[in-house]
C-alpha positions as a Markdown table, in Angstrom:
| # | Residue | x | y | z |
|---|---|---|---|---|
| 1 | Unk | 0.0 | 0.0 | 0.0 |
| 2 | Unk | 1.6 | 3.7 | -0.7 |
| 3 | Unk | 0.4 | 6.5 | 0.7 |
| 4 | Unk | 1.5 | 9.9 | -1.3 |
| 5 | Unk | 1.2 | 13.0 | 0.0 |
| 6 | Unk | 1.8 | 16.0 | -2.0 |
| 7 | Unk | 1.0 | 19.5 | -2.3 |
| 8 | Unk | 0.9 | 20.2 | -5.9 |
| 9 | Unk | -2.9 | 18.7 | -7.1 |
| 10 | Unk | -1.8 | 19.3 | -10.8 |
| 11 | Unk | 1.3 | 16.4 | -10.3 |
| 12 | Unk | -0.3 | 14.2 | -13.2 |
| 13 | Unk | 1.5 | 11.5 | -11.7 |
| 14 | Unk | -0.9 | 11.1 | -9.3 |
| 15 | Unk | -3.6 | 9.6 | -11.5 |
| 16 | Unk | -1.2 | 7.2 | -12.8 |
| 17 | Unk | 0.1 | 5.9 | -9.4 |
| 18 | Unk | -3.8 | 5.7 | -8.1 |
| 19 | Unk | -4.4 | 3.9 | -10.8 |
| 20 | Unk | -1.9 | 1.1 | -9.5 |
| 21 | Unk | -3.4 | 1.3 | -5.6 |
| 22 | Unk | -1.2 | 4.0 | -4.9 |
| 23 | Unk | -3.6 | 6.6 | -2.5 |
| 24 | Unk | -3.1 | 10.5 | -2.4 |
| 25 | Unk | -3.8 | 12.9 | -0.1 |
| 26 | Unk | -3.3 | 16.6 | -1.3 |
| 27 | Unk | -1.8 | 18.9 | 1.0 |
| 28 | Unk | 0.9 | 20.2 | 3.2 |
| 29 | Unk | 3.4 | 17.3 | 4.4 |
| 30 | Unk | 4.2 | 19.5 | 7.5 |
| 31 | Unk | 0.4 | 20.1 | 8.7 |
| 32 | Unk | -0.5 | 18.0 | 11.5 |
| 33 | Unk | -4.2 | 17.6 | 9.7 |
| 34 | Unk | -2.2 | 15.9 | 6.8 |
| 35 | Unk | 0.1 | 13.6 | 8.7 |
| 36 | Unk | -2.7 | 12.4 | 10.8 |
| 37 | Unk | -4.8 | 11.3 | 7.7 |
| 38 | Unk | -1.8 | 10.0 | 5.9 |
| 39 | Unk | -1.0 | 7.8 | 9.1 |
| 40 | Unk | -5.2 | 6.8 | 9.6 |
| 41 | Unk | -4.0 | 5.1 | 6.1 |
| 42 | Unk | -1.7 | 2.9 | 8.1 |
| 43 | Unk | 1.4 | 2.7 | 5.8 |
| 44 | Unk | 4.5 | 0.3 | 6.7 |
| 45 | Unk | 7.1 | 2.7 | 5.3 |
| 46 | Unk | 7.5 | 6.3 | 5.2 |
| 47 | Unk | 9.9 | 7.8 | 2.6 |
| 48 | Unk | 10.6 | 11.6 | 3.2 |
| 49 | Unk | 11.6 | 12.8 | -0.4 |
| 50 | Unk | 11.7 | 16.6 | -0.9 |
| 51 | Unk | 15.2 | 18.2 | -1.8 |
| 52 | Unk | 14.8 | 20.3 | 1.1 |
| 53 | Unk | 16.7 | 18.4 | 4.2 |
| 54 | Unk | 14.9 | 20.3 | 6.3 |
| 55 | Unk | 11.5 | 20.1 | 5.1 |
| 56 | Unk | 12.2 | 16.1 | 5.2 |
| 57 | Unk | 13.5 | 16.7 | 8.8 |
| 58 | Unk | 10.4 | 18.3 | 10.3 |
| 59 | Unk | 8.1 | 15.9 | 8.3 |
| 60 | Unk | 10.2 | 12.8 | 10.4 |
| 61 | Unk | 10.3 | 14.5 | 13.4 |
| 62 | Unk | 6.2 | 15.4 | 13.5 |
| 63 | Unk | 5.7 | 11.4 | 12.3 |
| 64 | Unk | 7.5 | 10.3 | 15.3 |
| 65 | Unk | 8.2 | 7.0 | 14.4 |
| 66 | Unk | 10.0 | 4.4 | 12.7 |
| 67 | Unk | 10.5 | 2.6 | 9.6 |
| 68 | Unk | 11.3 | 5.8 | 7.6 |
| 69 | Unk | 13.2 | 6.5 | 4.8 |
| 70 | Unk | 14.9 | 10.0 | 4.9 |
| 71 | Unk | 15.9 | 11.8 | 1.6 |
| 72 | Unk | 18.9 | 14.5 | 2.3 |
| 73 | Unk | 20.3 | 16.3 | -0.3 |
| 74 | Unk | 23.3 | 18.0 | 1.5 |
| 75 | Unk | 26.0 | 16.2 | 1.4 |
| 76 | Unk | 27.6 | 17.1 | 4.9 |
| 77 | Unk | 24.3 | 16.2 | 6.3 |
| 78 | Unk | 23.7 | 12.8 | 4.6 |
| 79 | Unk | 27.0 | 11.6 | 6.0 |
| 80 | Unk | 26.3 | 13.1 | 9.4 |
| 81 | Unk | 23.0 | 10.9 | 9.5 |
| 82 | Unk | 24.1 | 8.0 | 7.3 |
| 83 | Unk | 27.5 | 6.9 | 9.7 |
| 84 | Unk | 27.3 | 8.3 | 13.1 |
| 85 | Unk | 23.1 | 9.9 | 13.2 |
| 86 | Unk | 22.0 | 11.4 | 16.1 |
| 87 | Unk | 20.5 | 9.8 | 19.4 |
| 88 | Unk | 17.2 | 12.2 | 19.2 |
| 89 | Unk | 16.5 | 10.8 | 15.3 |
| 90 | Unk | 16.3 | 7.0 | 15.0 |
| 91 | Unk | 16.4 | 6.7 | 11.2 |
| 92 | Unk | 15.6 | 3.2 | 9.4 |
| 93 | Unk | 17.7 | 4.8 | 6.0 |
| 94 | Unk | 18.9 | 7.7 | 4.8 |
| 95 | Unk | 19.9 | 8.1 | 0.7 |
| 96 | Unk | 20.2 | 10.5 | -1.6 |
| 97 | Unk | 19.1 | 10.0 | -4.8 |
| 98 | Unk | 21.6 | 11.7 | -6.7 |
| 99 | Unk | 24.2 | 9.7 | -5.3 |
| 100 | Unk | 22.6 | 6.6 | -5.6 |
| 101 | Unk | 21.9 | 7.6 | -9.5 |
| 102 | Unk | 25.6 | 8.6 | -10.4 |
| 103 | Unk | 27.0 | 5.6 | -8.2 |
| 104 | Unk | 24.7 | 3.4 | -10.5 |
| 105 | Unk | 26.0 | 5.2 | -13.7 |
| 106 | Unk | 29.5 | 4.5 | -12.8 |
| 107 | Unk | 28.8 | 0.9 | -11.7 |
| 108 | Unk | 26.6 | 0.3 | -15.2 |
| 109 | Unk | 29.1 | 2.4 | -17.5 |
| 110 | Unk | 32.3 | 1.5 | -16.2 |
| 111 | Unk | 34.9 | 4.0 | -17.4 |
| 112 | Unk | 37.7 | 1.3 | -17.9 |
| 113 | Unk | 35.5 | -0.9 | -20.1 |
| 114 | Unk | 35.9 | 1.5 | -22.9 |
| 115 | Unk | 39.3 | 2.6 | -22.1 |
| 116 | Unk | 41.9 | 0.2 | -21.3 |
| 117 | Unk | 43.4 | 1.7 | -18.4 |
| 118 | Unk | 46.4 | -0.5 | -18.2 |
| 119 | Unk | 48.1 | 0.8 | -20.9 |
| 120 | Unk | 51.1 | 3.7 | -20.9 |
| 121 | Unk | 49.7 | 7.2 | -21.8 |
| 122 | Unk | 46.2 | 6.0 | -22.1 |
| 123 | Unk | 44.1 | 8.8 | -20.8 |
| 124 | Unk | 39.9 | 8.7 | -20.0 |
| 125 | Unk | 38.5 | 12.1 | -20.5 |
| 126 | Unk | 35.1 | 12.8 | -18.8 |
| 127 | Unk | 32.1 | 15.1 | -20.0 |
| 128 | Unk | 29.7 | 16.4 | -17.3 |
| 129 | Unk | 27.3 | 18.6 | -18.2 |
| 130 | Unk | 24.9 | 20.7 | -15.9 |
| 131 | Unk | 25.1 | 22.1 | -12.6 |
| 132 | Unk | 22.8 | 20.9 | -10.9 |
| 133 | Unk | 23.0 | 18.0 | -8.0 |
| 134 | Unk | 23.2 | 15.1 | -10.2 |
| 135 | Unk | 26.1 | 16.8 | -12.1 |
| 136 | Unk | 27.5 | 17.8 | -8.7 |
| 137 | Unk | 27.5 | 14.1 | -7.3 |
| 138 | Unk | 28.6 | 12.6 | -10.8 |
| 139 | Unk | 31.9 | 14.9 | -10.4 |
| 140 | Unk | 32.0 | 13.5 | -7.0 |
| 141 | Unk | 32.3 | 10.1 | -7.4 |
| 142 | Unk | 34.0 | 10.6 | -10.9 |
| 143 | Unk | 36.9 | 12.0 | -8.7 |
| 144 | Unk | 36.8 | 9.5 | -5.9 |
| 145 | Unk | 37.8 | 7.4 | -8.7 |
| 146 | Unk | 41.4 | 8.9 | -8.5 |
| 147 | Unk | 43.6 | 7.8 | -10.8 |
| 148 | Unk | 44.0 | 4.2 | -12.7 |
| 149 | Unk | 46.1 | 1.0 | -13.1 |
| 150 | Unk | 48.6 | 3.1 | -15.6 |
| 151 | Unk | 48.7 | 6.1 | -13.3 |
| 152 | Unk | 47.4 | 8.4 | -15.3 |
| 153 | Unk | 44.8 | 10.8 | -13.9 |
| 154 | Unk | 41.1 | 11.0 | -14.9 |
| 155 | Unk | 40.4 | 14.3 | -17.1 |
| 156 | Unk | 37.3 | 15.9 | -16.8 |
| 157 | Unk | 35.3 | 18.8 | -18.6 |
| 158 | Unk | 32.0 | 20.8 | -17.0 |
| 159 | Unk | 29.9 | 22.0 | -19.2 |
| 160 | Unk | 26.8 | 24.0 | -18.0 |
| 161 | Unk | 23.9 | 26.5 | -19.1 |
| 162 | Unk | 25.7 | 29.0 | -16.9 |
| 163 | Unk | 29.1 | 28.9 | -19.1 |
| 164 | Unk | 27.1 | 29.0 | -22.0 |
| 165 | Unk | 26.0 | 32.1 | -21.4 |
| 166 | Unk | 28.8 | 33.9 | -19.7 |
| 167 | Unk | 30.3 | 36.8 | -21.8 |
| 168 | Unk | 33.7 | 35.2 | -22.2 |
| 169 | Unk | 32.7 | 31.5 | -21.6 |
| 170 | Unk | 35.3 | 28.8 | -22.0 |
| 171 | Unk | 35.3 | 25.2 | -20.8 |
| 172 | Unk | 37.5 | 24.1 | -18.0 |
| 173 | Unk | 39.0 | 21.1 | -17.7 |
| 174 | Unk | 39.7 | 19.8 | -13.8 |
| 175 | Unk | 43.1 | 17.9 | -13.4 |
| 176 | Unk | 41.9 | 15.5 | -10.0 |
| 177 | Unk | 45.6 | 17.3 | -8.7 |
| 178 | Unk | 44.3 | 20.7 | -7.9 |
């Protein structure tokens, strides 16, 4: 049984997802009035999934219970909670999509089946474009990544909107040294 709560009544994903037993309740995740119906509905799980940590914080703290999953977005924060948490919080799981979505891009696509990385002066050049989290947590793990079996370094290029558009834009490549 799923239980969605959301505040935009125009989400059309809504009908879809009732339409496979998923129920709805319109309204604000944080009023007590919404949280009350949405536990009357009884549901085994509760997955907290705004990008705002804090929104998804006051949401688990006014459920006050557990089983919950607990979306943060911050990445100081979502290490905070996932290793060490905090004794007032009892968390069943935290995640971050982002993460979890570049970690499975990296693990589907990975950069040394295209590139043999064992040879001398072989290079891998990356492309990331975007600014926006899933770009930010793509760079991330790209550069936990180091260097490879040759010892060469892993080359990577931004590419955003924001570049696009500057007066003098140029692209930047990031040597994982600096």
């Amino acid at each position: 049984k799923v239980i969605i709560v959301d505040n935009d009544a125009t989400n059309h994903y809504l009908e879809s997802l009732s339409a496979h037993g998923a129920i709805f309740i319109i309204g604000d995740p944080c009023d007590e009035s919404v949280i009350k119906k949405s536990l009357a509905n009884y549901a085994d799980k509760i997955i907290c999934m705004f990008d705002d940590d804090s929104l998804n914080l006051r949401i688990y703290k006014k459920l006050n219970r557990g089983n919950i999953y607990l979306h943060i977005s911050n990445r100081i924060l979502y290490d905070y909670f996932a290793d060490e948490g905090d004794d007032d919080i009892e968390i069943r799981k935290v995640f971050n999509v982002y993460s979890n979505a570049a970690r499975k891009l990296f693990l589907d696509n990975p950069l040394n089946q295209y590139v043999d990385t064992t040879l001398d002066g072989v290079q891998v050049k990356l492309a990331i474009t975007g600014d926006g989290i899933l770009a930010k947590e793509v760079l991330f793990h790209a550069m936990n990544l180091n260097g490879f079996y040759n010892g060469s370094k892993l080359h990577i290029t931004l590419v955003s909107d924001i570049m696009a558009t500057a007066e003098n834009h140029l692209l930047y490549t990031l040597d994982l040294d600096n």
